[in-house]
């Protein structure tokens, strides 16, 4: 069985006005859906970022995969490298996942194709992807409620257009958490910080602890604080946080904070590629890595990362960005097979308000997702849904994520600064 055709389809879906240290989410989120078609209805699926520079690289690689044996992922990597060359370095447009490098660019492009190959492998042998990654160590993968400071709605939209409404103070954050945990049964909670002055975000964490005394809590300011501020917040949240994620920029800064912090520091911004591991781990800059198969090069390489973390005594979770069901399925298959997964994974799924490209989207219940028993990723594409979301892409006018630019439309004085406080 060989790949006969590669299809890359950019899609867009509505995104709420979620605030972060870089600005605010635009009304539409972008993704790209990858199909590796082998004939007779056999299709492998992958999902990745939908920004224009990334799409250009995906579309350049796609034709080179014709004739690929989906079991030969070493050949896949060679073909990706041949097309991209060694000097490719496209900026990381998400803005919240660390810097870019030629190696990271290659891994970002490789990832959706590797995921699609694993989906094909599973379908061909009749086994779920988790079995190809070593077998299940859990039947359900836990996810965390992901809280955001947010506006009631995008400017110009009806104020009741967003069912979650405004969350700009502790009461709003607690109300959001109650809705998310009540709907999905989440058993841990993460707050995206770096939006308000640190003392106000500490207040939100204290309010969450009072409202949810048994839920592990996390705070992620996306490197918005200085080392001094990070140390102070860590001291004031002792006993409140399961971990503090990326409080300050850089491995050096994180290592300084980690020396005095009473809780582990987590990251998806300073250890983001293989070349970051030796220094980041040796300097004890992080205690938890939020792995993300979208930029670590796919599912197998992320499993390798988890094994390295085990060797160093580093905890493992999974990072999330705005995503659809193919990514959720891939994360769930991966999470089912990782003994090292020591913390519930992040997911943006609730914030997509039901938008998806799958015929039968996976469900979050009791704070977790059941691992599909069907072969491969265990999910099927809905061609009509894919066509609708592609039409969104054609009409929405957005081609690259720009949280900062969108924020500046409403606050011209806004600047993305790390650190800000």
Tab-separated table of C-alpha atoms in Angstrom:
chain	number	residue	atom	x	y	z
A	1	UNK	CA	0.000	0.000	0.000
A	2	UNK	CA	1.371	3.386	-1.074
A	3	UNK	CA	0.275	7.004	-0.832
A	4	UNK	CA	-1.393	7.991	-4.078
A	5	UNK	CA	-2.380	11.550	-3.253
A	6	UNK	CA	-1.859	14.136	-0.522
A	7	UNK	CA	-4.591	16.698	0.114
A	8	UNK	CA	-4.131	19.703	2.408
A	9	UNK	CA	-7.293	21.666	3.198
A	10	UNK	CA	-7.145	24.925	5.170
A	11	UNK	CA	-10.156	25.510	7.416
A	12	UNK	CA	-11.446	28.213	9.744
A	13	UNK	CA	-13.877	28.050	12.638
A	14	UNK	CA	-15.248	30.643	15.076
A	15	UNK	CA	-12.992	31.486	18.013
A	16	UNK	CA	-14.046	33.420	21.134
A	17	UNK	CA	-12.190	36.576	22.285
A	18	UNK	CA	-9.791	34.756	24.613
A	19	UNK	CA	-7.121	37.000	26.140
A	20	UNK	CA	-3.447	36.135	26.618
A	21	UNK	CA	-0.118	37.902	27.017
A	22	UNK	CA	0.175	38.350	23.242
A	23	UNK	CA	-3.256	39.964	22.832
A	24	UNK	CA	-6.605	38.369	22.047
A	25	UNK	CA	-7.885	35.604	19.768
A	26	UNK	CA	-9.358	36.786	16.479
A	27	UNK	CA	-12.919	35.792	15.473
A	28	UNK	CA	-11.626	32.894	13.370
A	29	UNK	CA	-9.053	30.217	14.184
A	30	UNK	CA	-7.097	28.571	11.363
A	31	UNK	CA	-6.157	24.903	10.953
A	32	UNK	CA	-5.079	22.640	8.124
A	33	UNK	CA	-6.451	19.126	7.574
A	34	UNK	CA	-4.092	16.627	5.943
A	35	UNK	CA	-5.301	13.563	4.056
A	36	UNK	CA	-2.968	10.841	2.800
A	37	UNK	CA	-5.078	8.924	0.280
A	38	UNK	CA	-4.102	5.376	-0.673
A	39	UNK	CA	-7.094	4.338	-2.813
A	40	UNK	CA	-10.081	2.080	-2.082
A	41	UNK	CA	-11.298	4.643	0.454
A	42	UNK	CA	-8.241	4.286	2.696
A	43	UNK	CA	-7.294	7.721	4.071
A	44	UNK	CA	-4.890	8.747	6.836
A	45	UNK	CA	-5.705	11.963	8.699
A	46	UNK	CA	-3.579	14.653	10.283
A	47	UNK	CA	-4.240	18.156	11.614
A	48	UNK	CA	-1.934	21.120	12.041
A	49	UNK	CA	-1.663	24.904	12.004
A	50	UNK	CA	-3.357	26.837	9.190
A	51	UNK	CA	-1.186	29.961	8.924
A	52	UNK	CA	-0.165	30.891	5.371
A	53	UNK	CA	3.620	30.292	5.730
A	54	UNK	CA	2.978	26.843	7.232
A	55	UNK	CA	0.435	26.000	4.516
A	56	UNK	CA	2.986	26.901	1.879
A	57	UNK	CA	5.424	24.356	3.320
A	58	UNK	CA	2.752	21.660	3.666
A	59	UNK	CA	1.719	22.126	0.070
A	60	UNK	CA	5.347	21.994	-1.058
A	61	UNK	CA	5.901	18.670	0.740
A	62	UNK	CA	2.597	17.049	-0.237
A	63	UNK	CA	3.448	16.080	-3.849
A	64	UNK	CA	6.751	14.555	-2.705
A	65	UNK	CA	4.870	11.953	-0.663
A	66	UNK	CA	3.364	10.176	-3.654
A	67	UNK	CA	4.497	6.551	-3.554
A	68	UNK	CA	5.424	6.681	0.145
A	69	UNK	CA	4.986	3.509	2.177
A	70	UNK	CA	3.075	4.761	5.267
A	71	UNK	CA	5.066	2.343	7.455
A	72	UNK	CA	8.336	3.995	6.389
A	73	UNK	CA	8.304	7.177	8.455
A	74	UNK	CA	12.097	7.461	8.166
A	75	UNK	CA	11.561	7.892	4.423
A	76	UNK	CA	8.849	10.430	5.226
A	77	UNK	CA	11.330	12.525	7.211
A	78	UNK	CA	13.895	12.279	4.421
A	79	UNK	CA	11.351	13.531	1.894
A	80	UNK	CA	10.323	16.427	4.140
A	81	UNK	CA	13.958	17.425	4.613
A	82	UNK	CA	14.658	17.173	0.893
A	83	UNK	CA	11.821	19.536	0.059
A	84	UNK	CA	12.437	22.022	2.873
A	85	UNK	CA	16.217	21.994	2.807
A	86	UNK	CA	18.308	22.621	5.889
A	87	UNK	CA	17.868	26.378	6.184
A	88	UNK	CA	14.091	26.657	6.483
A	89	UNK	CA	13.041	28.788	9.441
A	90	UNK	CA	9.451	30.035	9.336
A	91	UNK	CA	8.278	32.056	12.342
A	92	UNK	CA	6.107	30.309	14.894
A	93	UNK	CA	2.856	32.193	14.367
A	94	UNK	CA	1.150	30.931	17.480
A	95	UNK	CA	3.243	33.264	19.610
A	96	UNK	CA	2.807	31.173	22.746
A	97	UNK	CA	4.925	28.123	21.968
A	98	UNK	CA	8.471	29.412	22.093
A	99	UNK	CA	10.804	30.490	19.346
A	100	UNK	CA	11.342	29.043	15.894
A	101	UNK	CA	14.341	27.344	14.326
A	102	UNK	CA	15.016	25.387	11.125
A	103	UNK	CA	14.796	22.117	13.074
A	104	UNK	CA	11.509	23.108	14.710
A	105	UNK	CA	10.081	24.119	11.330
A	106	UNK	CA	10.940	20.699	9.913
A	107	UNK	CA	9.290	18.949	12.860
A	108	UNK	CA	6.165	21.133	12.561
A	109	UNK	CA	5.792	20.169	8.923
A	110	UNK	CA	6.562	16.505	9.577
A	111	UNK	CA	3.989	16.114	12.353
A	112	UNK	CA	0.632	15.982	10.497
A	113	UNK	CA	2.058	13.658	7.853
A	114	UNK	CA	3.503	11.342	10.513
A	115	UNK	CA	0.151	11.306	12.322
A	116	UNK	CA	-1.613	10.473	9.061
A	117	UNK	CA	0.874	7.654	8.408
A	118	UNK	CA	0.176	6.192	11.853
A	119	UNK	CA	-3.546	6.456	11.149
A	120	UNK	CA	-2.973	4.475	7.941
A	121	UNK	CA	-0.775	1.919	9.697
A	122	UNK	CA	-3.453	1.305	12.300
A	123	UNK	CA	-6.144	0.903	9.674
A	124	UNK	CA	-3.987	-1.508	7.668
A	125	UNK	CA	-3.239	-3.781	10.631
A	126	UNK	CA	-6.595	-3.312	12.333
A	127	UNK	CA	-5.252	-1.758	15.563
A	128	UNK	CA	-5.633	1.651	17.262
A	129	UNK	CA	-2.660	4.014	17.081
A	130	UNK	CA	-2.134	3.587	20.837
A	131	UNK	CA	-1.244	-0.047	20.165
A	132	UNK	CA	1.382	1.058	17.631
A	133	UNK	CA	2.921	3.309	20.289
A	134	UNK	CA	3.375	0.480	22.777
A	135	UNK	CA	-0.164	-0.260	23.944
A	136	UNK	CA	-2.566	1.367	26.355
A	137	UNK	CA	-1.651	2.196	29.909
A	138	UNK	CA	-5.062	3.867	30.405
A	139	UNK	CA	-8.457	3.588	28.710
A	140	UNK	CA	-9.402	7.225	29.276
A	141	UNK	CA	-7.106	10.237	28.911
A	142	UNK	CA	-7.685	13.068	31.423
A	143	UNK	CA	-7.980	16.670	30.256
A	144	UNK	CA	-8.038	19.927	32.202
A	145	UNK	CA	-10.524	22.799	32.184
A	146	UNK	CA	-8.771	25.641	30.358
A	147	UNK	CA	-9.875	29.035	31.687
A	148	UNK	CA	-9.316	32.368	29.976
A	149	UNK	CA	-9.884	35.973	30.797
A	150	UNK	CA	-12.183	36.991	27.966
A	151	UNK	CA	-14.446	39.664	26.613
A	152	UNK	CA	-18.190	39.063	26.537
A	153	UNK	CA	-18.032	38.895	22.738
A	154	UNK	CA	-15.940	40.130	19.844
A	155	UNK	CA	-16.373	43.881	19.344
A	156	UNK	CA	-19.307	44.486	17.038
A	157	UNK	CA	-20.885	41.100	17.728
A	158	UNK	CA	-24.060	40.766	19.828
A	159	UNK	CA	-23.167	40.625	23.513
A	160	UNK	CA	-25.109	37.382	23.904
A	161	UNK	CA	-23.339	35.742	20.945
A	162	UNK	CA	-20.858	33.973	23.234
A	163	UNK	CA	-22.484	31.578	25.718
A	164	UNK	CA	-19.645	31.951	28.241
A	165	UNK	CA	-19.838	35.720	28.485
A	166	UNK	CA	-17.295	38.031	30.086
A	167	UNK	CA	-14.581	36.899	32.489
A	168	UNK	CA	-12.388	39.789	33.606
A	169	UNK	CA	-12.411	39.329	37.381
A	170	UNK	CA	-12.330	36.451	39.888
A	171	UNK	CA	-16.114	36.075	39.881
A	172	UNK	CA	-16.151	35.745	36.099
A	173	UNK	CA	-13.315	33.216	36.157
A	174	UNK	CA	-15.045	31.109	38.819
A	175	UNK	CA	-18.312	31.216	36.872
A	176	UNK	CA	-16.474	30.066	33.754
A	177	UNK	CA	-14.848	27.248	35.704
A	178	UNK	CA	-18.211	26.140	37.101
A	179	UNK	CA	-19.663	25.958	33.610
A	180	UNK	CA	-16.716	24.035	32.167
A	181	UNK	CA	-16.480	21.574	35.026
A	182	UNK	CA	-20.258	21.162	35.146
A	183	UNK	CA	-20.498	20.456	31.418
A	184	UNK	CA	-17.397	18.303	30.947
A	185	UNK	CA	-16.584	17.004	34.426
A	186	UNK	CA	-13.019	18.356	34.430
A	187	UNK	CA	-11.098	17.446	37.576
A	188	UNK	CA	-8.242	19.924	37.205
A	189	UNK	CA	-8.218	23.588	36.193
A	190	UNK	CA	-5.755	25.804	34.331
A	191	UNK	CA	-5.952	29.591	34.090
A	192	UNK	CA	-4.313	31.434	31.209
A	193	UNK	CA	-2.641	34.386	32.897
A	194	UNK	CA	-0.349	37.175	31.791
A	195	UNK	CA	-3.388	39.331	31.021
A	196	UNK	CA	-4.025	41.309	34.217
A	197	UNK	CA	-1.534	42.556	36.832
A	198	UNK	CA	-0.167	39.588	38.788
A	199	UNK	CA	-1.951	40.425	42.048
A	200	UNK	CA	-5.311	40.258	40.281
A	201	UNK	CA	-4.467	36.866	38.832
A	202	UNK	CA	-3.416	35.648	42.272
A	203	UNK	CA	-6.871	36.753	43.465
A	204	UNK	CA	-8.440	34.631	40.722
A	205	UNK	CA	-6.401	31.596	41.798
A	206	UNK	CA	-7.450	32.081	45.415
A	207	UNK	CA	-11.082	32.352	44.350
A	208	UNK	CA	-10.747	29.156	42.330
A	209	UNK	CA	-9.194	27.353	45.292
A	210	UNK	CA	-12.098	28.408	47.489
A	211	UNK	CA	-14.668	27.318	44.896
A	212	UNK	CA	-12.841	24.102	43.931
A	213	UNK	CA	-10.959	22.869	47.010
A	214	UNK	CA	-10.176	19.453	45.506
A	215	UNK	CA	-9.183	20.447	41.951
A	216	UNK	CA	-5.471	20.802	41.106
A	217	UNK	CA	-4.876	24.354	39.806
A	218	UNK	CA	-2.382	25.697	37.286
A	219	UNK	CA	-1.475	29.218	36.181
A	220	UNK	CA	0.173	30.078	32.851
A	221	UNK	CA	1.170	33.739	32.283
A	222	UNK	CA	3.132	32.955	29.089
A	223	UNK	CA	6.382	34.596	30.227
A	224	UNK	CA	4.692	37.884	31.156
A	225	UNK	CA	6.607	38.334	34.437
A	226	UNK	CA	10.137	39.221	35.435
A	227	UNK	CA	12.148	36.790	37.529
A	228	UNK	CA	11.478	38.910	40.624
A	229	UNK	CA	7.717	38.993	39.997
A	230	UNK	CA	7.677	35.275	39.233
A	231	UNK	CA	9.402	34.483	42.515
A	232	UNK	CA	6.915	36.613	44.424
A	233	UNK	CA	3.878	35.043	42.753
A	234	UNK	CA	5.293	31.562	43.320
A	235	UNK	CA	5.762	32.313	47.024
A	236	UNK	CA	2.260	33.779	47.371
A	237	UNK	CA	0.628	30.802	45.634
A	238	UNK	CA	2.437	28.148	47.649
A	239	UNK	CA	-0.001	25.358	48.382
A	240	UNK	CA	-2.425	26.619	45.716
A	241	UNK	CA	-0.820	25.548	42.437
A	242	UNK	CA	-0.079	22.121	41.030
A	243	UNK	CA	2.452	23.856	38.794
A	244	UNK	CA	3.316	27.329	37.527
A	245	UNK	CA	3.762	27.400	33.773
A	246	UNK	CA	6.230	29.655	31.928
A	247	UNK	CA	6.186	32.564	34.376
A	248	UNK	CA	9.257	34.261	32.864
A	249	UNK	CA	11.156	34.186	29.547
A	250	UNK	CA	14.084	31.925	28.739
A	251	UNK	CA	15.854	28.960	30.263
A	252	UNK	CA	18.067	31.221	32.389
A	253	UNK	CA	15.099	33.071	33.848
A	254	UNK	CA	13.119	29.897	34.461
A	255	UNK	CA	16.112	28.324	36.210
A	256	UNK	CA	16.398	31.335	38.536
A	257	UNK	CA	12.718	31.117	39.464
A	258	UNK	CA	12.818	27.333	39.843
A	259	UNK	CA	15.537	27.580	42.497
A	260	UNK	CA	13.103	29.165	44.968
A	261	UNK	CA	9.629	28.216	43.673
A	262	UNK	CA	7.719	25.879	46.014
A	263	UNK	CA	5.951	24.206	43.073
A	264	UNK	CA	7.256	22.741	39.785
A	265	UNK	CA	7.667	25.064	36.815
A	266	UNK	CA	6.123	23.803	33.587
A	267	UNK	CA	6.873	24.864	30.031
A	268	UNK	CA	5.818	24.847	26.429
A	269	UNK	CA	7.925	27.929	25.672
A	270	UNK	CA	11.549	27.243	26.687
A	271	UNK	CA	11.964	23.510	26.030
A	272	UNK	CA	10.276	23.292	22.639
A	273	UNK	CA	12.677	21.279	20.478
A	274	UNK	CA	15.294	18.547	21.020
A	275	UNK	CA	18.153	21.042	21.114
A	276	UNK	CA	16.592	22.718	24.190
A	277	UNK	CA	16.580	19.548	26.304
A	278	UNK	CA	20.209	19.280	27.483
A	279	UNK	CA	20.449	22.780	28.903
A	280	UNK	CA	16.843	23.101	30.047
A	281	UNK	CA	16.993	19.867	32.014
A	282	UNK	CA	20.576	20.166	33.265
A	283	UNK	CA	19.846	23.612	34.707
A	284	UNK	CA	16.614	22.299	36.279
A	285	UNK	CA	14.720	25.137	34.628
A	286	UNK	CA	11.553	23.054	34.338
A	287	UNK	CA	9.834	20.306	36.301
A	288	UNK	CA	7.077	19.575	33.783
A	289	UNK	CA	7.150	19.609	29.972
A	290	UNK	CA	3.911	20.229	28.130
A	291	UNK	CA	4.587	18.082	25.104
A	292	UNK	CA	2.907	18.989	21.837
A	293	UNK	CA	3.072	16.561	18.932
A	294	UNK	CA	2.259	19.390	16.512
A	295	UNK	CA	5.754	20.853	16.924
A	296	UNK	CA	7.744	17.955	18.392
A	297	UNK	CA	7.525	16.075	15.094
A	298	UNK	CA	4.548	13.790	15.612
A	299	UNK	CA	3.391	11.104	17.990
A	300	UNK	CA	6.447	8.845	18.083
A	301	UNK	CA	8.863	11.701	18.700
A	302	UNK	CA	6.640	13.007	21.458
A	303	UNK	CA	6.713	9.555	23.045
A	304	UNK	CA	10.526	9.725	22.830
A	305	UNK	CA	10.403	13.109	24.571
A	306	UNK	CA	8.323	11.587	27.369
A	307	UNK	CA	10.889	8.834	27.848
A	308	UNK	CA	13.677	11.431	28.113
A	309	UNK	CA	11.593	13.294	30.690
A	310	UNK	CA	11.271	10.074	32.709
A	311	UNK	CA	15.049	9.670	32.702
A	312	UNK	CA	15.486	13.185	34.113
A	313	UNK	CA	12.591	12.951	36.567
A	314	UNK	CA	10.590	15.570	34.646
A	315	UNK	CA	6.782	15.416	34.645
A	316	UNK	CA	4.792	15.281	31.399
A	317	UNK	CA	1.542	16.873	30.279
A	318	UNK	CA	0.306	17.904	26.827
A	319	UNK	CA	-0.036	21.425	25.439
A	320	UNK	CA	-3.014	22.604	23.410
A	321	UNK	CA	-3.849	25.323	20.950
A	322	UNK	CA	-7.160	25.997	19.184
A	323	UNK	CA	-7.779	22.671	17.489
A	324	UNK	CA	-10.343	20.293	16.011
A	325	UNK	CA	-11.163	16.631	16.545
A	326	UNK	CA	-8.318	15.040	14.596
A	327	UNK	CA	-5.843	16.650	16.972
A	328	UNK	CA	-7.939	15.609	19.974
A	329	UNK	CA	-7.970	12.026	18.675
A	330	UNK	CA	-4.201	12.076	18.137
A	331	UNK	CA	-3.600	13.485	21.633
A	332	UNK	CA	-5.896	10.852	23.113
A	333	UNK	CA	-4.184	7.957	21.340
A	334	UNK	CA	-0.805	9.336	22.427
A	335	UNK	CA	-1.918	9.988	26.001
A	336	UNK	CA	-3.306	6.465	26.275
A	337	UNK	CA	0.132	5.035	25.522
A	338	UNK	CA	2.336	7.281	27.703
A	339	UNK	CA	3.162	5.894	31.152
A	340	UNK	CA	4.900	9.227	31.789
A	341	UNK	CA	1.706	11.318	31.425
A	342	UNK	CA	1.627	12.592	34.998
A	343	UNK	CA	-0.751	15.552	34.601
A	344	UNK	CA	-4.074	16.010	32.804
A	345	UNK	CA	-3.585	17.404	29.296
A	346	UNK	CA	-4.715	20.794	28.030
A	347	UNK	CA	-7.460	21.078	25.435
A	348	UNK	CA	-9.274	23.947	23.704
A	349	UNK	CA	-12.107	21.662	22.553
A	350	UNK	CA	-14.818	23.337	24.689
A	351	UNK	CA	-13.899	26.707	23.173
A	352	UNK	CA	-14.673	25.462	19.665
A	353	UNK	CA	-18.360	25.301	20.590
A	354	UNK	CA	-18.971	22.080	18.641
A	355	UNK	CA	-17.205	23.004	15.389
A	356	UNK	CA	-15.426	19.975	13.951
A	357	UNK	CA	-14.549	18.098	10.769
A	358	UNK	CA	-15.325	14.638	12.163
A	359	UNK	CA	-18.356	12.501	11.426
A	360	UNK	CA	-18.512	11.502	15.116
A	361	UNK	CA	-16.551	13.921	17.320
A	362	UNK	CA	-14.981	12.513	20.473
A	363	UNK	CA	-16.745	13.449	23.708
A	364	UNK	CA	-15.231	14.795	26.914
A	365	UNK	CA	-17.027	13.374	29.941
A	366	UNK	CA	-15.902	13.005	33.548
A	367	UNK	CA	-12.964	15.191	32.533
A	368	UNK	CA	-11.539	12.632	30.116
A	369	UNK	CA	-11.856	11.146	26.644
A	370	UNK	CA	-12.313	7.430	26.055
A	371	UNK	CA	-9.691	5.977	23.727
A	372	UNK	CA	-11.401	4.912	20.482
A	373	UNK	CA	-11.276	1.170	19.838
A	374	UNK	CA	-11.497	1.547	16.061
A	375	UNK	CA	-8.317	1.111	13.998
A	376	UNK	CA	-5.958	4.013	13.445
A	377	UNK	CA	-6.915	7.277	15.109
A	378	UNK	CA	-10.426	5.865	15.408
A	379	UNK	CA	-12.148	8.834	13.737
A	380	UNK	CA	-13.615	9.553	10.297
A	381	UNK	CA	-13.708	12.767	8.286
A	382	UNK	CA	-17.070	14.362	7.492
A	383	UNK	CA	-16.611	15.701	3.930
A	384	UNK	CA	-19.535	18.110	4.245
A	385	UNK	CA	-18.214	19.555	7.508
A	386	UNK	CA	-14.747	19.881	5.960
A	387	UNK	CA	-16.239	21.756	2.996
A	388	UNK	CA	-18.128	24.149	5.295
A	389	UNK	CA	-15.051	24.954	7.351
A	390	UNK	CA	-12.995	25.399	4.189
A	391	UNK	CA	-15.607	27.850	2.935
A	392	UNK	CA	-15.183	29.700	6.251
A	393	UNK	CA	-11.474	29.912	5.491
A	394	UNK	CA	-12.048	31.329	2.024
A	395	UNK	CA	-14.419	33.998	3.336
A	396	UNK	CA	-12.982	34.977	6.745
A	397	UNK	CA	-10.069	37.016	5.365
A	398	UNK	CA	-7.581	35.837	8.013
A	399	UNK	CA	-4.446	34.102	6.760
A	400	UNK	CA	-2.121	34.299	9.778
A	401	UNK	CA	-2.876	34.320	13.477
A	402	UNK	CA	-2.181	37.743	14.940
A	403	UNK	CA	-3.398	38.143	18.532
A	404	UNK	CA	-1.358	41.327	18.956
A	405	UNK	CA	-2.577	43.013	15.789
A	406	UNK	CA	-6.182	42.217	16.615
A	407	UNK	CA	-5.829	43.647	20.132
A	408	UNK	CA	-4.280	46.835	18.724
A	409	UNK	CA	-7.425	47.493	16.701
A	410	UNK	CA	-9.196	48.211	19.988
A	411	UNK	CA	-6.244	49.349	22.113
A	412	UNK	CA	-3.646	51.060	19.865
A	413	UNK	CA	-1.311	51.441	22.838
A	414	UNK	CA	-1.054	47.668	23.376
A	415	UNK	CA	2.377	46.109	22.919
A	416	UNK	CA	3.375	42.471	23.324
A	417	UNK	CA	6.053	42.623	26.007
A	418	UNK	CA	7.720	39.719	27.723
A	419	UNK	CA	8.136	40.354	30.547
A	420	UNK	CA	5.388	42.944	31.080
A	421	UNK	CA	5.296	42.970	34.912
